[in-house]
Tab-separated table of C-alpha atoms in Angstrom:
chain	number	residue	atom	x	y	z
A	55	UNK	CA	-30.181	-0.584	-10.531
A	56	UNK	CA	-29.964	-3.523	-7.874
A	57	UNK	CA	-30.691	-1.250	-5.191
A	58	UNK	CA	-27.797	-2.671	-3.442
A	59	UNK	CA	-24.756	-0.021	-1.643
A	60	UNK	CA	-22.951	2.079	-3.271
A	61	UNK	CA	-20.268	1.960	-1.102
A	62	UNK	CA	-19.851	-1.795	-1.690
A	63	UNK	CA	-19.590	-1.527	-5.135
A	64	UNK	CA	-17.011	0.742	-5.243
A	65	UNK	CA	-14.877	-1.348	-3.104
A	66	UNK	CA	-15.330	-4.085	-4.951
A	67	UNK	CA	-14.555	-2.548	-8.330
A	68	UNK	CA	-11.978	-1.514	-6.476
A	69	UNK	CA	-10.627	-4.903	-5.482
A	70	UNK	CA	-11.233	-6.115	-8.964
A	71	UNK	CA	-9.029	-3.083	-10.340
A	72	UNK	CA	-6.154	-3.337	-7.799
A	73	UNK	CA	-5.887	-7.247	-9.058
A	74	UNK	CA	-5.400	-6.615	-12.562
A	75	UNK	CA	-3.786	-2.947	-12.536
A	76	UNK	CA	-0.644	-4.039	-13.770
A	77	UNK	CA	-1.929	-5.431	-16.602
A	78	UNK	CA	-4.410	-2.661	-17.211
A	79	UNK	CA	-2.167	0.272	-16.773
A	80	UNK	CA	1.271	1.559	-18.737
A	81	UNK	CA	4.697	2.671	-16.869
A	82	UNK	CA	3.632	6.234	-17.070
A	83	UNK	CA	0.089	5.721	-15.796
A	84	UNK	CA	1.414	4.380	-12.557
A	85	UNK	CA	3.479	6.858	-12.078
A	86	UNK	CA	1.182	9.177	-12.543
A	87	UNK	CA	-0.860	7.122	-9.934
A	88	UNK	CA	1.601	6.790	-7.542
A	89	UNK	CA	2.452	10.501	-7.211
A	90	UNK	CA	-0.713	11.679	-6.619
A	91	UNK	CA	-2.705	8.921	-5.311
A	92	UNK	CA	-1.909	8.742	-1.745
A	93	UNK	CA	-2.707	12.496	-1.773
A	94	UNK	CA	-6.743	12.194	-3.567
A	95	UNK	CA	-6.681	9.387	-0.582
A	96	UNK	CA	-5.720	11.920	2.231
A	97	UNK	CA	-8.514	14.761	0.683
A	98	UNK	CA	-10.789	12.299	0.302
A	99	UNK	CA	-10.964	10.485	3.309
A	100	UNK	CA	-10.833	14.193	4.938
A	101	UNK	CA	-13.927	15.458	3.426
A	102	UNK	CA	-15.761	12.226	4.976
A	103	UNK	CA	-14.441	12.478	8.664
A	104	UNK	CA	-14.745	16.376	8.207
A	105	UNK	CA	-18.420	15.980	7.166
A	106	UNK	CA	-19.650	13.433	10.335
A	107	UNK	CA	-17.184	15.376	12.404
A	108	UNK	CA	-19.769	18.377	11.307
A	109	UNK	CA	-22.989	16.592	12.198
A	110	UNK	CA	-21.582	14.104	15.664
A	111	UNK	CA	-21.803	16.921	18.397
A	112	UNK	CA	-25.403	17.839	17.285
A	113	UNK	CA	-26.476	14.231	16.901
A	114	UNK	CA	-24.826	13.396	20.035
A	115	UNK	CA	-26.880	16.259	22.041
A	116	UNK	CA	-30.166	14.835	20.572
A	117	UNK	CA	-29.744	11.520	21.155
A	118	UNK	CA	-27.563	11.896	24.867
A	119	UNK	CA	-31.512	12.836	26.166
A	120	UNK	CA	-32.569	9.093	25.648
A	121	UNK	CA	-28.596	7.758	26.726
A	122	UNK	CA	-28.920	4.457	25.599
A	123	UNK	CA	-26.561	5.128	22.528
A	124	UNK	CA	-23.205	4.002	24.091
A	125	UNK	CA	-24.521	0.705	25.363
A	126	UNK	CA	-25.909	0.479	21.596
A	127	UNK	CA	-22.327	1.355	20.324
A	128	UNK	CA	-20.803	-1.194	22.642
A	129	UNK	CA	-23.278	-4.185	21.250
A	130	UNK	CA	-22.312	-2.842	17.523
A	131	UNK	CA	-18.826	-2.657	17.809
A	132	UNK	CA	-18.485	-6.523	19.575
A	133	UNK	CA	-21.083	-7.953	17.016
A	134	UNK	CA	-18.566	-7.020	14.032
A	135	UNK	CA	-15.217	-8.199	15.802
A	136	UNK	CA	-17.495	-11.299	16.878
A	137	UNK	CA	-18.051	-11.631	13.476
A	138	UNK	CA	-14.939	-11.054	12.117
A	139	UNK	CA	-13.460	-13.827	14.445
A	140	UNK	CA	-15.930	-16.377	13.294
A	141	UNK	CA	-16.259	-15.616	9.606
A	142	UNK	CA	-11.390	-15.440	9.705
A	143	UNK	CA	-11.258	-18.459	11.718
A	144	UNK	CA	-13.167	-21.486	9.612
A	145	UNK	CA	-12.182	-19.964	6.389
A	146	UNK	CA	-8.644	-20.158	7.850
A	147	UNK	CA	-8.865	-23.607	9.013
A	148	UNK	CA	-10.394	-24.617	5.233
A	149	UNK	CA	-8.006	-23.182	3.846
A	150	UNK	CA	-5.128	-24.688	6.161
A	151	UNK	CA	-6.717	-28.429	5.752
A	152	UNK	CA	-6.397	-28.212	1.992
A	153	UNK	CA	-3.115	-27.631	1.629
A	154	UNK	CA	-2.966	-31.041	3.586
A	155	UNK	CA	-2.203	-29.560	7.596
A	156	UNK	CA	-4.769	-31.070	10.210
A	157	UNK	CA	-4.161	-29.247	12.709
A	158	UNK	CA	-4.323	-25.104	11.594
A	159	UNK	CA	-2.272	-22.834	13.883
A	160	UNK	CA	-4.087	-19.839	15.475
A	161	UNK	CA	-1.629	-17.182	15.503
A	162	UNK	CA	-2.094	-15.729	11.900
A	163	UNK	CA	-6.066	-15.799	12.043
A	164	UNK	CA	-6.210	-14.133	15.338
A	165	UNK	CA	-3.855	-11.248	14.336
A	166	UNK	CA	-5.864	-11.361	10.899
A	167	UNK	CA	-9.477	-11.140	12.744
A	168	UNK	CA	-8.139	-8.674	15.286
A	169	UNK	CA	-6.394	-6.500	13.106
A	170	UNK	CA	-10.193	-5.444	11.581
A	171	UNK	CA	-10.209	-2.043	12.767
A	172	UNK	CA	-12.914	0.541	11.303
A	173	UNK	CA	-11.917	3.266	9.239
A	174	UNK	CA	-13.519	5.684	6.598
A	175	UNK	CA	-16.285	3.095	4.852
A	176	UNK	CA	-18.431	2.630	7.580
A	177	UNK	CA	-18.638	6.379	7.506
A	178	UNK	CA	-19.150	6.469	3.923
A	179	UNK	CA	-21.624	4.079	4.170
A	180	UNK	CA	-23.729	5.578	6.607
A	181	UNK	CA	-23.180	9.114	4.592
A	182	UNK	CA	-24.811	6.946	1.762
A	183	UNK	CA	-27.908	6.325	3.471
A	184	UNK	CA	-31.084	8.284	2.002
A	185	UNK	CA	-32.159	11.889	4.401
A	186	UNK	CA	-36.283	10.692	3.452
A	187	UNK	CA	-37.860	8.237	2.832
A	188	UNK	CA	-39.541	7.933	-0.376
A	189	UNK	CA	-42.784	9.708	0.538
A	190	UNK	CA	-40.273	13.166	1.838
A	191	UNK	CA	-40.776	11.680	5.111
A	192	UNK	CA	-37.580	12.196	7.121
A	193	UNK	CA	-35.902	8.550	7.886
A	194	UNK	CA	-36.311	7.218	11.120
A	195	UNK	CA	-33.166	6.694	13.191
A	196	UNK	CA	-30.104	7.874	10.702
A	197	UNK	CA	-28.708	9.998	13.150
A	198	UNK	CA	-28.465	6.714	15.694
A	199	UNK	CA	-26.559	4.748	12.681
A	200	UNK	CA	-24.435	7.950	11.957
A	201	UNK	CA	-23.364	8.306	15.674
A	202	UNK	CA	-23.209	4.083	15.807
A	203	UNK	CA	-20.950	4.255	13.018
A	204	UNK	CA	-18.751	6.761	14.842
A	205	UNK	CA	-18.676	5.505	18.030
A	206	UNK	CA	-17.871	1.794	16.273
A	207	UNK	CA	-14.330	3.376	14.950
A	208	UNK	CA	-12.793	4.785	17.710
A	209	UNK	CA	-13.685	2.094	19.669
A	210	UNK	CA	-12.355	-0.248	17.467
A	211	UNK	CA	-9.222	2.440	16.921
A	212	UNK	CA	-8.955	2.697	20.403
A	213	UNK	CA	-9.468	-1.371	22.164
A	214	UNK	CA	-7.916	-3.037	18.634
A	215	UNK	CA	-5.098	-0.666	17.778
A	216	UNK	CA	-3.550	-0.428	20.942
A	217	UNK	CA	-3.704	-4.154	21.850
A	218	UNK	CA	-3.157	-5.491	18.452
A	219	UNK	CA	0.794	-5.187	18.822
A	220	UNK	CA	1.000	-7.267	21.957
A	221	UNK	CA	-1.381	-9.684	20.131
A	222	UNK	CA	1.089	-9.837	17.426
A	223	UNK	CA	4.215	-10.623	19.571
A	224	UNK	CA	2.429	-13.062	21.713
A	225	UNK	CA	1.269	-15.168	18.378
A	226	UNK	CA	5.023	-14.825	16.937
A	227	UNK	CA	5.164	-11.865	14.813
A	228	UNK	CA	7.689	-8.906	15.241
A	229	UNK	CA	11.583	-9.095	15.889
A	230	UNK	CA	11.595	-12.432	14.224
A	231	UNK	CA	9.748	-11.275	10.923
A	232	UNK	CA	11.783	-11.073	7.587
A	233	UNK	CA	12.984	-8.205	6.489
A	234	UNK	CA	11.199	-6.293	3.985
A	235	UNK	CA	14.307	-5.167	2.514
A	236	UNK	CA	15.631	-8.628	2.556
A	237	UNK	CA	12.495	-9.616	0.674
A	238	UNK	CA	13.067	-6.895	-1.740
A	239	UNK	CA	16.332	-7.783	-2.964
A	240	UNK	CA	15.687	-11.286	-3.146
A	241	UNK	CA	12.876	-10.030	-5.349
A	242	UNK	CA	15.257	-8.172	-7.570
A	243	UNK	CA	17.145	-11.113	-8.150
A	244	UNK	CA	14.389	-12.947	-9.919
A	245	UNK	CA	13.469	-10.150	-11.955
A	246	UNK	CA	17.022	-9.803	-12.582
A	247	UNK	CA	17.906	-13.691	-13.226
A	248	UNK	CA	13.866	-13.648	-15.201
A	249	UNK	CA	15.159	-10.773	-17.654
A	250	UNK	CA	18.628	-12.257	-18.477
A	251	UNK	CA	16.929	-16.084	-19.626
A	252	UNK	CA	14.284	-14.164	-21.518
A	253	UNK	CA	17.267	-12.222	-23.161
A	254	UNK	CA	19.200	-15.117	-23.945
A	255	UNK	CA	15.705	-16.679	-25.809
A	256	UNK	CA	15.798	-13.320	-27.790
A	257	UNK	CA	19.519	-13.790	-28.855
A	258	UNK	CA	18.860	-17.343	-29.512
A	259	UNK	CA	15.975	-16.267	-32.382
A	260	UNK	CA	18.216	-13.277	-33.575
A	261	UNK	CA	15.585	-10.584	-32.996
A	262	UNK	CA	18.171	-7.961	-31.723
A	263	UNK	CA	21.854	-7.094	-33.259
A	264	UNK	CA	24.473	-8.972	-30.891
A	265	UNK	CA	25.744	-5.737	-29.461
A	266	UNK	CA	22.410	-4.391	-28.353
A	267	UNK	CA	22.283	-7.766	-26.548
A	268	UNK	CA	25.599	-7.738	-25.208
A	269	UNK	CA	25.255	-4.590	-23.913
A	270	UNK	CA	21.689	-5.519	-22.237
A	271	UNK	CA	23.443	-8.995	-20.969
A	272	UNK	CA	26.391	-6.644	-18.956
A	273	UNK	CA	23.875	-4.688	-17.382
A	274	UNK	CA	21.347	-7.524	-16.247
A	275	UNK	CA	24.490	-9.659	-15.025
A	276	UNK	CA	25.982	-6.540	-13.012
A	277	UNK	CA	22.456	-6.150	-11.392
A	278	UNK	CA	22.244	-9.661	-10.730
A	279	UNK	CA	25.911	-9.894	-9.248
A	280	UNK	CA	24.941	-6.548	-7.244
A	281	UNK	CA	22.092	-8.253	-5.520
A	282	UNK	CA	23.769	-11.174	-4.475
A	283	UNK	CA	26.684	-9.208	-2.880
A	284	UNK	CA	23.807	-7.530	-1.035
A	285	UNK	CA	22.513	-10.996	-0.133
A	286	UNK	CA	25.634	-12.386	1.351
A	287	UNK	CA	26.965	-9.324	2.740
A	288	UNK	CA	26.872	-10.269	6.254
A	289	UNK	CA	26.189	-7.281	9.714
A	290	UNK	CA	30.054	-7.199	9.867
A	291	UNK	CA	31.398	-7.241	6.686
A	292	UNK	CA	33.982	-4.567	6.124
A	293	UNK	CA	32.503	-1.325	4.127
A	294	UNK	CA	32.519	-2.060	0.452
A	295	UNK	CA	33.868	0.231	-2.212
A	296	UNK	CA	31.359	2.622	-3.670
A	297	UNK	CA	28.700	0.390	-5.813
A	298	UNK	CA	27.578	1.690	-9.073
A	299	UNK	CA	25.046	3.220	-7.732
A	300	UNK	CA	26.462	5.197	-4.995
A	301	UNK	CA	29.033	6.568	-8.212
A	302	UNK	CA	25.769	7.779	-10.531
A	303	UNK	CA	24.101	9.388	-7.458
A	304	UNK	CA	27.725	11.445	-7.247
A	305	UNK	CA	27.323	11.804	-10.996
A	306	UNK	CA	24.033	13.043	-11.155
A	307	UNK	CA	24.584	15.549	-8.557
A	308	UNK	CA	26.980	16.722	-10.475
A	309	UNK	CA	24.907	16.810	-13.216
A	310	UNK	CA	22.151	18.959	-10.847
A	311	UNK	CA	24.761	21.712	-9.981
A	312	UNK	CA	25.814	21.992	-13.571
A	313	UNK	CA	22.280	22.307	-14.667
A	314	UNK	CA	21.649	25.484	-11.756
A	315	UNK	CA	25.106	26.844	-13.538
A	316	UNK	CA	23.634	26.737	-16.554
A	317	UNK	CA	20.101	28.455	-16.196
A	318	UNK	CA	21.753	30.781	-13.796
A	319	UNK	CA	23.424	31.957	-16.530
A	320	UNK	CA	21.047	32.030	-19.084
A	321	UNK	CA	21.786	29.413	-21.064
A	322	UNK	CA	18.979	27.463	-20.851
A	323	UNK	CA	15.254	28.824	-20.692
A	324	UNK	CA	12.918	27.823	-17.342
A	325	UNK	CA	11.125	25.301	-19.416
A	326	UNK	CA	14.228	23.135	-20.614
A	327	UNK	CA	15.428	23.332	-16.711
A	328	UNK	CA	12.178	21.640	-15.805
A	329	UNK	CA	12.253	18.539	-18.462
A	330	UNK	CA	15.748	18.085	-17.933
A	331	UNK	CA	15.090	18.406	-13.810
A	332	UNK	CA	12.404	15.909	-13.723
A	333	UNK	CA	15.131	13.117	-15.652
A	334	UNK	CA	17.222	13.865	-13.143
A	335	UNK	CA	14.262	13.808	-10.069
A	336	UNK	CA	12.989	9.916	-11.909
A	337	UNK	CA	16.512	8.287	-11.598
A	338	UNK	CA	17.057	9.869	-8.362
A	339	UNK	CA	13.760	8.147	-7.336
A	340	UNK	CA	14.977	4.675	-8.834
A	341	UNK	CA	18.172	4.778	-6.861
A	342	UNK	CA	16.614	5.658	-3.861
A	343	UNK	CA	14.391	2.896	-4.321
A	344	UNK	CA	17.314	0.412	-5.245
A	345	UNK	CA	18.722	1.152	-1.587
A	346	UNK	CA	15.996	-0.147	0.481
């Protein structure tokens, strides 16, 4: 209705989405999300490179006869990481100077400005664009933006991903980077340490019998005690005994072979197998995810 793109709007509901999803969404809608999102992603972004990878040798051939395209391609592809580094590097520097700091380092805009590589929108946007015009007329140069469009990602694929990692050590970044696991567990923590105070208001006000607390209470504070033995165990601490959760992955292994036993046998029909599978599959999946 604005006669704006498309494309644009989609990202941008997009963006809008992503920020509020976890207030928008339940516990089984993300995992819903999460186990078959990164796949839609994969088909999806497919179908686009499939479609110009259809169309680029033809439109290359017709345009190669005038062979000004590359240069064209060239002047494209420095005019958006030009203006990528101007557009990262003020906003940076505003940015910097309110939180009070006069003088804004460069390392973390220039890895930020470089680090714009070109991927499946551009292609999607120049998909978008109309075959005629509206009087059936067919539209003067697509095929150049198609082939631009092209030509702009694997350049910028090509120049910015392969010199973006020396970038990246030379402003800093790399070896001395925190671990992601690191930041995980001390993430855990606060949820951990978060959940036990907001239990302790709910005892306070009596909305739960005592042992339903007490219970709760043991398990937050063996989390929480978990985590920080993961925190302070040092590179050469001696191996620890087997953690809780090393014990219910034996357990529900167990639990797995038992479960084979039993359908093997005929005890239990194909569909029980499945439910009962998938419980097992979900915690599984949450103590892999506690490991890392």
């Amino acid at each position: 209705m604005l006669h704006v793109s498309g494309v644009t709007a989609v990202i941008v509901a997009g963006l809008v989405i992503g920020a509020r999803r976890s207030a928008i969404t339940t516990a089984q809608t993300r995992l819903q999300l999460h186990s078959v999102y990164q796949t839609v992603i994969f088909l999806l972004e497919s179908v686009v490179f499939a479609l110009i990878g259809l169309q680029l040798p033809m439109l290359v051939r017709e345009l190669g006869r005038a062979g000004r395209w590359p240069l064209a391609a060239l002047a494209v592809t420095g005019t958006l990481i030009a203006t990528r580094v101007a557009w990262v590097f003020p906003v940076f520097a505003f940015s910097q100077r309110r939180r009070g700091k006069r003088r804004p380092s460069w390392p973390v805009p220039a890895v930020v400005s470089w680090a714009g590589t070109r991927g499946v929108v551009p292609l999607a946007a120049a998909l978008s664009i109309p075959l005629a015009t509206a009087s059936g007329a067919a539209l003067p140069q697509r095929d150049l933006v198609l082939v631009l469009a092209a030509a702009a990602i694997v350049i910028s694929l090509i120049v910015q991903g392969f010199t973006l990692e020396p970038l990246a050590r030379l402003a800093g970044f790399g070896p001395a980077a925190a671990d992601p696991r690191h930041e995980e567990t001390i993430a855990r923590l606060h949820m951990a340490e978060a959940g036990l105070a907001r239990l302790d208001e709910l005892a306070d006000s009596s909305a739960a019998p005592d042992e339903v607390i007490d219970r709760l209470r043991a398990g937050l504070q063996a989390r929480i005690g978990d985590t920080r033995a993961r925190i302070d165990q040092g590179p050469e601490t001696e191996p620890a005994a087997p953690t809780e959760r090393e014990l219910r992955g034996e357990l529900i292994a167990a639990e797995h072979a038992e479960l084979s036993r039993l359908y093997d046998a005929g005890t239990v029909s194909a569909a029980t197998r499945r439910r009962l599978q998938r419980g097992l599959d979900l915690e599984t999946a949450r103590l892999a995810e506690g490991q890392h």
